[in-house]
Structure formats: C-alpha cells, structure tokens
PDB file of C-alpha atoms and ligand atoms in Angstrom:
ATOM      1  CA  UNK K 246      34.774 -91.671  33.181  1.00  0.00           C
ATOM      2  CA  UNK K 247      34.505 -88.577  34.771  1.00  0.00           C
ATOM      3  CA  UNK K 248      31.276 -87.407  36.843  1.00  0.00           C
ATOM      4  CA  UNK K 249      30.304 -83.602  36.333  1.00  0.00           C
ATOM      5  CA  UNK K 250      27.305 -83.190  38.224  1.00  0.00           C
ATOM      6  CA  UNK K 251      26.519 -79.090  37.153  1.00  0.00           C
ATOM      7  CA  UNK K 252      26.297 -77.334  34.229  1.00  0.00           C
ATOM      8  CA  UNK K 253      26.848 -73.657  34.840  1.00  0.00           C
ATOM      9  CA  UNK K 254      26.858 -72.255  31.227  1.00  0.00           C
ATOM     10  CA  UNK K 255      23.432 -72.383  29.648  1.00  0.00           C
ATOM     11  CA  UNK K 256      20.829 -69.984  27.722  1.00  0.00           C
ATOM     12  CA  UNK K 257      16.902 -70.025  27.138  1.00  0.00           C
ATOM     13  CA  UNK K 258      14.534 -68.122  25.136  1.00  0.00           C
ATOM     14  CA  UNK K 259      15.542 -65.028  26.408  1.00  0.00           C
ATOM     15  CA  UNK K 260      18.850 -65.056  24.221  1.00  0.00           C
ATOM     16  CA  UNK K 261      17.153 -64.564  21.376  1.00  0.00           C
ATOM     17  CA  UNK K 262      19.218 -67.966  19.016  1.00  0.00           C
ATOM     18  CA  UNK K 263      18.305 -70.510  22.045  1.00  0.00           C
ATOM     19  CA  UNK K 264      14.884 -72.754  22.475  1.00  0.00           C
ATOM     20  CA  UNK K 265      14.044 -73.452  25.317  1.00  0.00           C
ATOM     21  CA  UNK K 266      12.485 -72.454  28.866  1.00  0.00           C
ATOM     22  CA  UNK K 267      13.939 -72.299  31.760  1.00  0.00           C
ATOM     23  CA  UNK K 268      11.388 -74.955  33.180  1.00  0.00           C
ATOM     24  CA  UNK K 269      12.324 -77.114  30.242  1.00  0.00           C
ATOM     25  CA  UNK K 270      15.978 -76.320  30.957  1.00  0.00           C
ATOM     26  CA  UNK K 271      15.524 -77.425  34.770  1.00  0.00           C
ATOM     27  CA  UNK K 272      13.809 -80.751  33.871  1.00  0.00           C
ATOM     28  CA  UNK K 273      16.762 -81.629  31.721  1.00  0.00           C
ATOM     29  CA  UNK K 274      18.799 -81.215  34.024  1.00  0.00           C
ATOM     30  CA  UNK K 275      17.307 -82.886  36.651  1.00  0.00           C
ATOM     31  CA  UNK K 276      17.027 -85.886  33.723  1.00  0.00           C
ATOM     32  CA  UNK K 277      20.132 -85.624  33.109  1.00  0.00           C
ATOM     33  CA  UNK K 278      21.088 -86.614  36.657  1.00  0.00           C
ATOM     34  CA  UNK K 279      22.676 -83.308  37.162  1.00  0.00           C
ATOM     35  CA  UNK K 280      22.760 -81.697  40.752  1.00  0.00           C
ATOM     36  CA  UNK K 281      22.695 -78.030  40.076  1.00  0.00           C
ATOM     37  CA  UNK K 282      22.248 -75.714  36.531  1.00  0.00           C
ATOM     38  CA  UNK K 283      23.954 -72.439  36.283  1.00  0.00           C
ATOM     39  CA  UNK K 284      21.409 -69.927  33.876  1.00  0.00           C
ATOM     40  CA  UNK K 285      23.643 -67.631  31.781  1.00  0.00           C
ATOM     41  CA  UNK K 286      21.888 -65.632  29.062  1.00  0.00           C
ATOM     42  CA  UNK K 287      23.287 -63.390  26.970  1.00  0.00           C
ATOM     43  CA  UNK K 288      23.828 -60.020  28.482  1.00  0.00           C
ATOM     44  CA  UNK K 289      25.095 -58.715  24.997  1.00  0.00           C
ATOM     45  CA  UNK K 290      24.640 -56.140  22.282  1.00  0.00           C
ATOM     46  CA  UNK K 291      23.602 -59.506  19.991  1.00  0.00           C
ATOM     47  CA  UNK K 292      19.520 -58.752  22.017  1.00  0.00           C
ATOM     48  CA  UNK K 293      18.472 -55.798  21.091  1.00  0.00           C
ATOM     49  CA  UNK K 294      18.736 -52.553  19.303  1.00  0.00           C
ATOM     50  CA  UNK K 295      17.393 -50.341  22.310  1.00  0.00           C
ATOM     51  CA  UNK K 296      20.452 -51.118  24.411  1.00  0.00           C
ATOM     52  CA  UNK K 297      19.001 -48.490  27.685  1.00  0.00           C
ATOM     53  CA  UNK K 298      16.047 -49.566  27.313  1.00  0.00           C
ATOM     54  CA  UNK K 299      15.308 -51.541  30.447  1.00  0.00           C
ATOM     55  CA  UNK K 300      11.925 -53.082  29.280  1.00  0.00           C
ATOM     56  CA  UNK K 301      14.194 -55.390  27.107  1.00  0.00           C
ATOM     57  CA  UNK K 302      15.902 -56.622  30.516  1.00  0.00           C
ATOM     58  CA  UNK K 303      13.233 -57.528  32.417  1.00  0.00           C
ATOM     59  CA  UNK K 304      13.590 -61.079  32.378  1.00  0.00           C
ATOM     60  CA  UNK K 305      17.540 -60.964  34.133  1.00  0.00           C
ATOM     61  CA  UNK K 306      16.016 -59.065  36.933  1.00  0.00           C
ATOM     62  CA  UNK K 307      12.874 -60.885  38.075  1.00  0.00           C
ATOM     63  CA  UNK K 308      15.237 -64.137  38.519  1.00  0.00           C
ATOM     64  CA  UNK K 309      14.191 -63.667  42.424  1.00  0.00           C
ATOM     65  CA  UNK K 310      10.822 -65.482  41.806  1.00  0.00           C
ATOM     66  CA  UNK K 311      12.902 -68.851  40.431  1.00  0.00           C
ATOM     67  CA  UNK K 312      13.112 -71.408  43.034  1.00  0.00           C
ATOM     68  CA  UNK K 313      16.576 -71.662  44.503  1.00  0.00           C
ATOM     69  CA  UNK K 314      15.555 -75.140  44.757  1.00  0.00           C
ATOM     70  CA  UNK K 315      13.253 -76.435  41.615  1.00  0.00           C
ATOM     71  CA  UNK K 316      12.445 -79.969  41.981  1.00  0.00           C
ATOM     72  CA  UNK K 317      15.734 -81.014  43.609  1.00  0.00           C
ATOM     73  CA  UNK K 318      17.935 -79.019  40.833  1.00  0.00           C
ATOM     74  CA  UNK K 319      19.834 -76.101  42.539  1.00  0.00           C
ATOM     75  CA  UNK K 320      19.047 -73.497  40.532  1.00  0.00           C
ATOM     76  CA  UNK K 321      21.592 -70.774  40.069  1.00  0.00           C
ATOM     77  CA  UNK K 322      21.353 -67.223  38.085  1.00  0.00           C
ATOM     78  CA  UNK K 323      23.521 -65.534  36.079  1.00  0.00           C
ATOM     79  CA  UNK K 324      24.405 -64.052  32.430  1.00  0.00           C
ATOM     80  CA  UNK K 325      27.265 -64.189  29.854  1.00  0.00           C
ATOM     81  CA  UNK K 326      28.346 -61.022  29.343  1.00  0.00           C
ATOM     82  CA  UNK K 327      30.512 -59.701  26.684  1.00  0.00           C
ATOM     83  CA  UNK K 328      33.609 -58.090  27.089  1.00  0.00           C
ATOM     84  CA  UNK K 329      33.112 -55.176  24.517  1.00  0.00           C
ATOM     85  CA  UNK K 330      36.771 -52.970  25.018  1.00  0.00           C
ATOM     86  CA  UNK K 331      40.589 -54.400  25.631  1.00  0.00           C
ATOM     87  CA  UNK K 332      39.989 -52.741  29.059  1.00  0.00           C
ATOM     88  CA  UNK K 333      38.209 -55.972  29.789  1.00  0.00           C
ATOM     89  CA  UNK K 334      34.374 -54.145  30.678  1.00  0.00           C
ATOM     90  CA  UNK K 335      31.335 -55.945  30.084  1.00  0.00           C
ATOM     91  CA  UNK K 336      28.402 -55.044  28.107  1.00  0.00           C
ATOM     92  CA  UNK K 337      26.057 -52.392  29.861  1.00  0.00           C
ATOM     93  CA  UNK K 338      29.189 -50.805  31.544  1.00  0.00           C
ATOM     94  CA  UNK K 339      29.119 -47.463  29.979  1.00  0.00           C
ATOM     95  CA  UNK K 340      24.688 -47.556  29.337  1.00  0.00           C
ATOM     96  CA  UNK K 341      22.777 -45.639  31.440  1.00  0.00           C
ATOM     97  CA  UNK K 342      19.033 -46.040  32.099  1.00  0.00           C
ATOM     98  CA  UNK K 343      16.904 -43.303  32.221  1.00  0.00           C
ATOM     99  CA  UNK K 344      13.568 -44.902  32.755  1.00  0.00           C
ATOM    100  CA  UNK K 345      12.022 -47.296  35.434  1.00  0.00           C
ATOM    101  CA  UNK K 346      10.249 -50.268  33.175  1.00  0.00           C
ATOM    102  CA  UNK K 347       7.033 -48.567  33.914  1.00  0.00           C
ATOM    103  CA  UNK K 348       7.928 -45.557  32.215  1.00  0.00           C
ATOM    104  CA  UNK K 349       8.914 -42.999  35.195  1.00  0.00           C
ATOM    105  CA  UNK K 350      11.710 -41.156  35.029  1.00  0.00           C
ATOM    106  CA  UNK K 351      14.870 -41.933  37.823  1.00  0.00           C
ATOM    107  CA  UNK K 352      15.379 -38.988  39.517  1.00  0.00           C
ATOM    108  CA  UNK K 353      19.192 -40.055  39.061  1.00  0.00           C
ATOM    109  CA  UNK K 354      19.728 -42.511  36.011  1.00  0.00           C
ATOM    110  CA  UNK K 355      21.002 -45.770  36.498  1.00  0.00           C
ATOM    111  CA  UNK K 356      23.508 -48.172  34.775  1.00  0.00           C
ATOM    112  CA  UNK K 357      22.699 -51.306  33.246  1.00  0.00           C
ATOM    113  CA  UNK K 358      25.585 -53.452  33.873  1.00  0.00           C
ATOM    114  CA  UNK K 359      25.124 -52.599  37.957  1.00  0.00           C
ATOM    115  CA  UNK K 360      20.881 -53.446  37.342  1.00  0.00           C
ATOM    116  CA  UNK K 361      21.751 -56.449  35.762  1.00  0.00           C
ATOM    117  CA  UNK K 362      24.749 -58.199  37.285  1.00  0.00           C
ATOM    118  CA  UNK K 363      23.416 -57.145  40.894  1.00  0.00           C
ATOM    119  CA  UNK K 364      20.552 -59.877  40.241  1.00  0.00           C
ATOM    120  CA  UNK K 365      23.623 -62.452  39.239  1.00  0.00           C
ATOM    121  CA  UNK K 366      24.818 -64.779  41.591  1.00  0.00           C
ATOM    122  CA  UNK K 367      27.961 -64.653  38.804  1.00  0.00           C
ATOM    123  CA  UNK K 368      28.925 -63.773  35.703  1.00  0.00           C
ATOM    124  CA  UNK K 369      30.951 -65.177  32.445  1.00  0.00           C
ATOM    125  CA  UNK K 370      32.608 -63.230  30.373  1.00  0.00           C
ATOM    126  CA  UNK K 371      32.836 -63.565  26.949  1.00  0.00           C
ATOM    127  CA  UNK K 372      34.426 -62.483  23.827  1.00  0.00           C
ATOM    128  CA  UNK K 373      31.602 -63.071  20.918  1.00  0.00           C
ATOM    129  CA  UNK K 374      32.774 -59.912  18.647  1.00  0.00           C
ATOM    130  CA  UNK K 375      36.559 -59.420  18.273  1.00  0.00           C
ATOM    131  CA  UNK K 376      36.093 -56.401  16.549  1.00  0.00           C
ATOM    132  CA  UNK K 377      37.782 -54.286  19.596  1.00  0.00           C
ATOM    133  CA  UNK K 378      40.571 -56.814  19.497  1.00  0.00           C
ATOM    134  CA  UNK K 379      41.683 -55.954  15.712  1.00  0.00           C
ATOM    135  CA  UNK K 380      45.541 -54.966  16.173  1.00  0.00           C
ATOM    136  CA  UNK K 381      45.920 -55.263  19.397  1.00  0.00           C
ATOM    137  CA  UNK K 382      48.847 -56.557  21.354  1.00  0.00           C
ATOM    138  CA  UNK K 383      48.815 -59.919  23.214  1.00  0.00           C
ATOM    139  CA  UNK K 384      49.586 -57.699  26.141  1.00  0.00           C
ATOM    140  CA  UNK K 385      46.237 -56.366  25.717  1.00  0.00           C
ATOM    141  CA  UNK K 386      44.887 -59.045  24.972  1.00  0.00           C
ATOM    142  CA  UNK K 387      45.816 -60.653  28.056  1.00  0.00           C
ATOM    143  CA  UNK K 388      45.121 -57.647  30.361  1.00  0.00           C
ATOM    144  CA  UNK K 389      42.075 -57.552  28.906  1.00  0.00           C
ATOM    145  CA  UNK K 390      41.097 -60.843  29.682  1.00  0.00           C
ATOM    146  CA  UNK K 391      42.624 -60.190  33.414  1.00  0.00           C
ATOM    147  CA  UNK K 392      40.845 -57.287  34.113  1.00  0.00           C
ATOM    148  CA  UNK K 393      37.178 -59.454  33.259  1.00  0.00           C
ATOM    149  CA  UNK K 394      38.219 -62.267  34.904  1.00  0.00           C
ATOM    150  CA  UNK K 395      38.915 -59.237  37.744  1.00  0.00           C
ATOM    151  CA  UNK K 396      35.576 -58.070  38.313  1.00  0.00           C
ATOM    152  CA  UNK K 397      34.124 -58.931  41.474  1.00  0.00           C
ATOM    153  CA  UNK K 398      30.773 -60.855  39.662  1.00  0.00           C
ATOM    154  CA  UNK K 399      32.592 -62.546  37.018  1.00  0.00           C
ATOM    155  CA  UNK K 400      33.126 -66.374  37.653  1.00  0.00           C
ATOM    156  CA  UNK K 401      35.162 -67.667  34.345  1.00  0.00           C
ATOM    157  CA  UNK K 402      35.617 -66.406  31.175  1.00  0.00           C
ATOM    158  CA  UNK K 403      33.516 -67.832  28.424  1.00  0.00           C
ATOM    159  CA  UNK K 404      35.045 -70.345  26.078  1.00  0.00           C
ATOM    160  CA  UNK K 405      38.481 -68.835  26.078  1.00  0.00           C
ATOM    161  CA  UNK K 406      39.173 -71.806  23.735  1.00  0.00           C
ATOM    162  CA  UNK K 407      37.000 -70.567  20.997  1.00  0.00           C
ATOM    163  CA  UNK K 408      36.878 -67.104  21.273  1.00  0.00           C
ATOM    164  CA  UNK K 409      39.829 -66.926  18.431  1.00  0.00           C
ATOM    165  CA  UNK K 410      41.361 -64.234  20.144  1.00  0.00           C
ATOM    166  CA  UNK K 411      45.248 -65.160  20.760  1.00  0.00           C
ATOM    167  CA  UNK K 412      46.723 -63.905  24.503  1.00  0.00           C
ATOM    168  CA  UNK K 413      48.989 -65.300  27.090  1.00  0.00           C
ATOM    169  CA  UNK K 414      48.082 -68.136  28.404  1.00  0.00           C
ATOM    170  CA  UNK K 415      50.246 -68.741  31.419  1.00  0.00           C
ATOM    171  CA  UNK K 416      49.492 -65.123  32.419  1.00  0.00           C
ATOM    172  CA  UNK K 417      45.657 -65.430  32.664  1.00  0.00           C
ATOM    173  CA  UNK K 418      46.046 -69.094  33.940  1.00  0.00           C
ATOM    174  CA  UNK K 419      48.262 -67.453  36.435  1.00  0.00           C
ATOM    175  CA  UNK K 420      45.344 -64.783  37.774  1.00  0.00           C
ATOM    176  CA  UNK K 421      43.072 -67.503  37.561  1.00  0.00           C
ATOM    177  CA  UNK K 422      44.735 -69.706  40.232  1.00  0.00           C
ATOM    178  CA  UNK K 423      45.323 -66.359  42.387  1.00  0.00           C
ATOM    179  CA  UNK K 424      41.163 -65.301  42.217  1.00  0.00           C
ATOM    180  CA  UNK K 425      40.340 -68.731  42.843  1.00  0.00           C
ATOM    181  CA  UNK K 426      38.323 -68.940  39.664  1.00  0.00           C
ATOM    182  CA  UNK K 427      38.230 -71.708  36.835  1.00  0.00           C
ATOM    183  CA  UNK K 428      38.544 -71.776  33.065  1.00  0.00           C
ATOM    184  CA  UNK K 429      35.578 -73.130  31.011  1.00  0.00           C
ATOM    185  CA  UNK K 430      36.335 -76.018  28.677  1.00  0.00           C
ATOM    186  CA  UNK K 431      32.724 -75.489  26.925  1.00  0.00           C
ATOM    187  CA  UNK K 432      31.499 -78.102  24.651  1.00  0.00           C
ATOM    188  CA  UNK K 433      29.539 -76.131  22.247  1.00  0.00           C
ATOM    189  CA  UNK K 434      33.091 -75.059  20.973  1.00  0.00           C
ATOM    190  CA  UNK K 435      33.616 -78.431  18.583  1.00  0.00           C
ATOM    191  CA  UNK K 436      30.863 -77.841  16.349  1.00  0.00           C
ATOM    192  CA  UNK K 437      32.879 -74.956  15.201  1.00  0.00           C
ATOM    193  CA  UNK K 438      36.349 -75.380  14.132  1.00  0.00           C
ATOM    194  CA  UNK K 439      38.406 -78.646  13.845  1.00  0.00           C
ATOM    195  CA  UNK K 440      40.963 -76.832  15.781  1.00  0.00           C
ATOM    196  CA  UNK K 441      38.750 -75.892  19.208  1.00  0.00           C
ATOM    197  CA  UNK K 442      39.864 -79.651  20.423  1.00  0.00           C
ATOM    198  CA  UNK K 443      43.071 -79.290  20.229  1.00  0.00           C
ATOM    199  CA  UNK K 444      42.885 -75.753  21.889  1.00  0.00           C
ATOM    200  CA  UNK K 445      40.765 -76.627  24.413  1.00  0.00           C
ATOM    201  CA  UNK K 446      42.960 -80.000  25.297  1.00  0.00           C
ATOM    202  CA  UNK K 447      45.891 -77.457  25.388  1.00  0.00           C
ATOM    203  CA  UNK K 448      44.351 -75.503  27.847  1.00  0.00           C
ATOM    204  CA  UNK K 449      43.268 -78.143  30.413  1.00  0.00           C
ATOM    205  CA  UNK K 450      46.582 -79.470  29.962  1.00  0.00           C
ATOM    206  CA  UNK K 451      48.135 -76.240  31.191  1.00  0.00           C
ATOM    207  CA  UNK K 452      45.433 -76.150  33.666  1.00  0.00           C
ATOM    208  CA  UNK K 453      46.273 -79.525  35.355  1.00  0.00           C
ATOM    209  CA  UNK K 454      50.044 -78.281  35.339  1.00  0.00           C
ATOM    210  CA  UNK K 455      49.117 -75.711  37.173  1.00  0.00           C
ATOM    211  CA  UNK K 456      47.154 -76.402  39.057  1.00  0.00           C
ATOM    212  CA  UNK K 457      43.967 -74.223  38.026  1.00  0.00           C
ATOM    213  CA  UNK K 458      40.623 -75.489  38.459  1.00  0.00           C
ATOM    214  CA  UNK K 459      38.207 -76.036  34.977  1.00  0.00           C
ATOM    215  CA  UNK K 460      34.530 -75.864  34.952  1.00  0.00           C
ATOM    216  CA  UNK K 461      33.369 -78.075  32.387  1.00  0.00           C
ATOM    217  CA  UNK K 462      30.105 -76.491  30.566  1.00  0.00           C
ATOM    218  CA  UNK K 463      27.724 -77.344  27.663  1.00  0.00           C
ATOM    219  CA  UNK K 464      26.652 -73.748  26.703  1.00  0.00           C
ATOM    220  CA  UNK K 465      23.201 -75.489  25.645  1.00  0.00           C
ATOM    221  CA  UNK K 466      21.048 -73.287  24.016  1.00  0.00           C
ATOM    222  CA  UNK K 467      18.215 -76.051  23.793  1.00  0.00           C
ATOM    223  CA  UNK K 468      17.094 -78.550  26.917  1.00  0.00           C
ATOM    224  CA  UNK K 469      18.015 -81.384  24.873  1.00  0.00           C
ATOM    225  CA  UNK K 470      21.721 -80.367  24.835  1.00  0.00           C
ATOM    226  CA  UNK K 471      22.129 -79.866  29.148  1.00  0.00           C
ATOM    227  CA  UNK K 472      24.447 -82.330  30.463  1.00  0.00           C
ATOM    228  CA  UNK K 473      26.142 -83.209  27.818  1.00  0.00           C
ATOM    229  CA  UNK K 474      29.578 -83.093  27.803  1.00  0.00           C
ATOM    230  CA  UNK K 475      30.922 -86.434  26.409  1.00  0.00           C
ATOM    231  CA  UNK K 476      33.271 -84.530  24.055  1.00  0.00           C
ATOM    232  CA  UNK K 477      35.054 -82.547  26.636  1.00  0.00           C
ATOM    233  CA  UNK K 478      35.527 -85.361  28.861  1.00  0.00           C
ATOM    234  CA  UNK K 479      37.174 -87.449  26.079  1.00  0.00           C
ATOM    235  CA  UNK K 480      39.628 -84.725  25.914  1.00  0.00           C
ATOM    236  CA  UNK K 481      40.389 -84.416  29.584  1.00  0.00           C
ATOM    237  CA  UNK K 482      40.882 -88.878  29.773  1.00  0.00           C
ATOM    238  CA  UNK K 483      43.151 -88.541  27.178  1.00  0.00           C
ATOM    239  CA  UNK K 484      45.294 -86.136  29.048  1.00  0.00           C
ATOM    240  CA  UNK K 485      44.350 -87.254  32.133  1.00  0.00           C
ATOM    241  CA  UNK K 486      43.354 -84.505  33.757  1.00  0.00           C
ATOM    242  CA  UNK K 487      42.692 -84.692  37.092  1.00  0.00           C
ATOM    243  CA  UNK K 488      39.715 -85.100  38.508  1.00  0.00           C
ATOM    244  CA  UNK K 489      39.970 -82.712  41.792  1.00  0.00           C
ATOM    245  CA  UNK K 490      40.649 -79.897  39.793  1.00  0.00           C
ATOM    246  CA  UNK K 491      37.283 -80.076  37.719  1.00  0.00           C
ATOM    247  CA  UNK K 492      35.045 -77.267  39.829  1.00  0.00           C
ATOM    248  CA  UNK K 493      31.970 -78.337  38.957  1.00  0.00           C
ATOM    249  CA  UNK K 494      32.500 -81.735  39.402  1.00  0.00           C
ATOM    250  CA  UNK K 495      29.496 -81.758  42.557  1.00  0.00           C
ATOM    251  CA  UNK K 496      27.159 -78.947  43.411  1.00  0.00           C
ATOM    252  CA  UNK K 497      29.363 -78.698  46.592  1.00  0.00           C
ATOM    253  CA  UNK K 498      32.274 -78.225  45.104  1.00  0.00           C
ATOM    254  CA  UNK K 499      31.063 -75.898  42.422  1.00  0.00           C
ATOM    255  CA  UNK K 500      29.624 -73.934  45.686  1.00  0.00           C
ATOM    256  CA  UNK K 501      32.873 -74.212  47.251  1.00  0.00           C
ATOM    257  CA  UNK K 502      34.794 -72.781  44.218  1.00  0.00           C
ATOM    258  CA  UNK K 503      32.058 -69.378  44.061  1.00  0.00           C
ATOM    259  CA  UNK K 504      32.394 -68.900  47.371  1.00  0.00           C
ATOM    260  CA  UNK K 505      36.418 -69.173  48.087  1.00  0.00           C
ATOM    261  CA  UNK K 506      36.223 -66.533  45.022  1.00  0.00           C
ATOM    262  CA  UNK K 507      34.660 -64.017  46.742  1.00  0.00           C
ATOM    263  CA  UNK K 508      31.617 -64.008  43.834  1.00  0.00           C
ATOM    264  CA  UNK K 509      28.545 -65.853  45.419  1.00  0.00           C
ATOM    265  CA  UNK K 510      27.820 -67.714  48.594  1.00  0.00           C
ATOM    266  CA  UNK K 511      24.831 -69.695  48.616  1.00  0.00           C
ATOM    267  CA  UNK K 512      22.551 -69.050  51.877  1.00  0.00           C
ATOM    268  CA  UNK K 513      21.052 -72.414  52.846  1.00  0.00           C
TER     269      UNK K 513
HETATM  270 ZN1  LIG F 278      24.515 -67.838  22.270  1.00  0.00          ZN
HETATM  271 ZN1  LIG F 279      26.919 -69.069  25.963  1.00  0.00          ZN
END
C-alpha cells in the first residue's frame, strides 16, 4: 500500500460549501499521520457577488500569521483558482481593486489575481464552470489547460479527471513533464460520476507511461475527510503505478517537486 504523506488540495470555512477551520484542518492532518497540508480555497466567482471588493479577500492575504510549522504539520498556502476563459486565466485576472480594505482609495488600482496569488506559495487551477468551454475545440481546450498549467504560481491543475471538459491528453501530459509539475488524481471526484474512476485510472496510467509525476489529493472540504485517499490508491495498485512518480508521496519530495518547478521554495 502506498504511503502519501501530504495532502495539498484542501478548503475551510472560507469557501463558503466547506466546514471546517484551518486549526481543525491542521489537527487532522497531523492525526492523520500526514507530514505537510497544502490550504487551497476557492479563489472563484462561486464566493461572492462583490468580486473587487477586497474586504471579501481578506482571509487569502493574512495567511503570513499561520505557522509555517503548526504542531509538526508543514503548513503550506495556497488557493484553487478557476480558469474562467479558453485562454487559460484565472479568476481575478481581469478585476481591479479600487479600494484598500480600510476604505482608502489606491492612488493606482490594483488587481486581484496579483493581491491574491502573491500571498500563495502555489496555485491549482481549476475548471468548476464549463460554460466558456461550450463549442470549443479540443485544441482549445488543451491550450487552455497549457497556458494555466503555464503560469508561473500554478502547481497542477485541479481534478482534470472530473472537470468533464474533454482535451488532449498526451499534449498537456506532455507540458506537464516539461514544467516539472504533476497532475492531481483527487479523491473527492468518485462521489460524483461512476465514470471519474475509470478517468482518473486512465490518466495515472498515461502518467506512469510517461513518466509525469501525480499528486494524489483529497480536496476535503471538512477535517474529517484530510488524508484520505484509500480510493485513489486502489486505483493506482491496480495499475501499478509507480511509486517514485507520486509527488507528494513525503513532504520532501512534494518540496522537491515545487521547487524544481520554479513555483515555491520553502526557506528553512
Ligand atoms: Zn469546493
Ligand atoms: Zn477543491
């Protein structure tokens, strides 16, 4: 049985449909047995109406006063943001914020994305509405999933199993490899559709070919659910996947992975 000592995909309160703190979060982890937890709220159109308002994101860009180190969890910070156009850009891209969350007025306004994703240490990307996807070409599909997986803060795309949105494999796997970034196999997918194993085993099976590394997540949007990712590791013994190639297999080698990709290093 496989050992995956991090989970790197998981949401609190702040997301608005998830339960718990991030104290409660970090306790489950560290009950879990796990080594480091990656925090990735929602950085998403799904929070709230007053998209420039920067009072509503707060809570992304105070991260500083978390503990890099909170009771022997390695604590890492970071957001899921949606990719909202087939150019592959991220929610906030194109909002501009006119207002310091005191109420003063920037002498030049700022934009959201840079606010938010500069208090990162990375960033997943995710498709949650397809609506910009309707008739497009797997071409653009595929560059658009290449162009997020691009961007100098983004770490993996967000269950690229799930997402529903079709696109060409090989050629994102491909990028993947060359950025020195993984694809998440996230267990939160099999709740949804019978079909999300058999995707998902399809992709770690072109993976392993490959040679692209996986990071294998939980997306838990309540403590109880951190760590647990007996599903997903079914799926990779039954292909055999190997091992070496799972990123986030130890906090060192999830470390490793951020830093060889140019999107994090971790001062110790
Ligand atoms: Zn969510
Ligand atoms: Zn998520």
């Amino acid at each position: 049985m496989y050992k995956i000592e991090c989970d790197t995909h998981t949401h609190t309160l702040f997301s608005r449909h998830a339960y718990s703190t991030i104290q409660e979060n970090v306790m489950a982890a560290k009950e879990a047995g796990l080594k480091l937890l990656g925090s990735t709220d929602h950085f998403s159109e799904m929070l709230f109406p007053d998209y420039e308002n920067i009072k509503n994101y707060q809570y992304l860009l105070c991260t500083h006063m978390w503990p890099r180190n909170w009771d022997g969890v390695t604590v890492l910070k970071g957001c899921e943001a949606d990719i909202v156009d087939l150019d592959g850009n991220m929610f906030g891209h194109d909002i501009s914020v006119y207002k310091a969350t005191i109420g003063d007025i920037y002498d030049t306004p700022r934009n959201l994305q840079q606010m938010v994703f500069g208090c990162c240490d990375y960033v997943i990307a995710s498709i949650h509405s397809k609506r910009h996807t309707i008739g497009a070409s797997l071409s653009q599909t595929t560059n658009m999933y290449i162009k997020a997986l691009e961007n100098p803060k983004v770490f993996f795309i967000g269950h690229i199993g799930r997402a529903g949105v079709p696109f060409e494999m090989d050629e994102v796997l491909k990028v993947a490899k060359e950025l020195h970034k993984p694809v998440e196999i996230n267990e939160h997918s099999f709740g949804f559709n019978d079909d999300n194993e058999s995707i998902c085993s399809n992709v770690a099976e072109r993976c392993a070919e490959l040679g692209v590394g996986i990071c294998v997540n939980t997306d838990a949007h309540i403590s109880l659910d951190i760590g647990k990712v007996d599903k997903t590791k079914e799926i990779l013994e039954n292909i055999h996947f190997p091992e070496e190639l799972i990123v986030n297999r130890t906090a060192e080698s999830f470390l490793k992975g951020l830093e060889e990709s140019g999107v994090f290093t971790l001062n110790k």
